[in-house]
């Protein structure tokens, strides 16, 4: 009877059990990134399979040319955006709100530049996804990455909007940190894609 | 091994390591050849694995050791009773349980 009264007196749900030392939001992002790594892994498997089957001596296949230099400049743009997002987070940790806002806006613009350059590259590349297995895997890998850049831009847009509205403080900046981790992951994946697809 | 994406700072460090690693592979491929690039890749993976192992070992060395003492640990001999079986009327050696097991 007394236990029934005790249960009735509880006006809020019990505190969720936290079995991990990692914050649940960061843990969610980490699990998401782990699943993304597996997704990219399957696409890379298809790419390397096509490459091995075609014969490794001539790559890309004859008649196809990849815009290595444009993609190289795009790589520099994306790597720069990781530095700016890192700067943004370090700024808010030190209480520099203007630095955080500038860093986030710069990151967003650099990401947008990368995405538009990739769209232009698709328009002028001279082959289509349905041409052969090489072109299919090329568009799948770069397109998958482009989709992730788009998602990252959405996250960055939310963080930037909140930053411009005066959110975040040196103690509370999870809303910047989690998109930053994702953005670094997107950058890492592009380094792997650029090195394996365009250069090697 | 510690998760390299645990925080933004560690994710950023991971990105820098990735850039250095793939930069070395690409440089080896363009300047020397494919085989050397492959060796650089294998060597890089081994070096990173070794570094991560070393870090995790040094981290575990810094932690205070947790001592688990079971009932079967040999006890320190007491004064006046350090002969085997002196404490235990059954004569069982130290560290062994003197309890008799019942049948199956």
PDB file of C-alpha atoms in Angstrom, chain B residues 10 14 25 62:
ATOM      1  CA  UNK B  10      40.323  14.227 -30.894  1.00  0.00           C
ATOM      2  CA  UNK B  14      42.348  12.194 -36.249  1.00  0.00           C
ATOM      3  CA  UNK B  25      50.933   7.424 -49.499  1.00  0.00           C
ATOM      4  CA  UNK B  62      48.650   5.263 -14.660  1.00  0.00           C
TER       5      UNK B  62
END
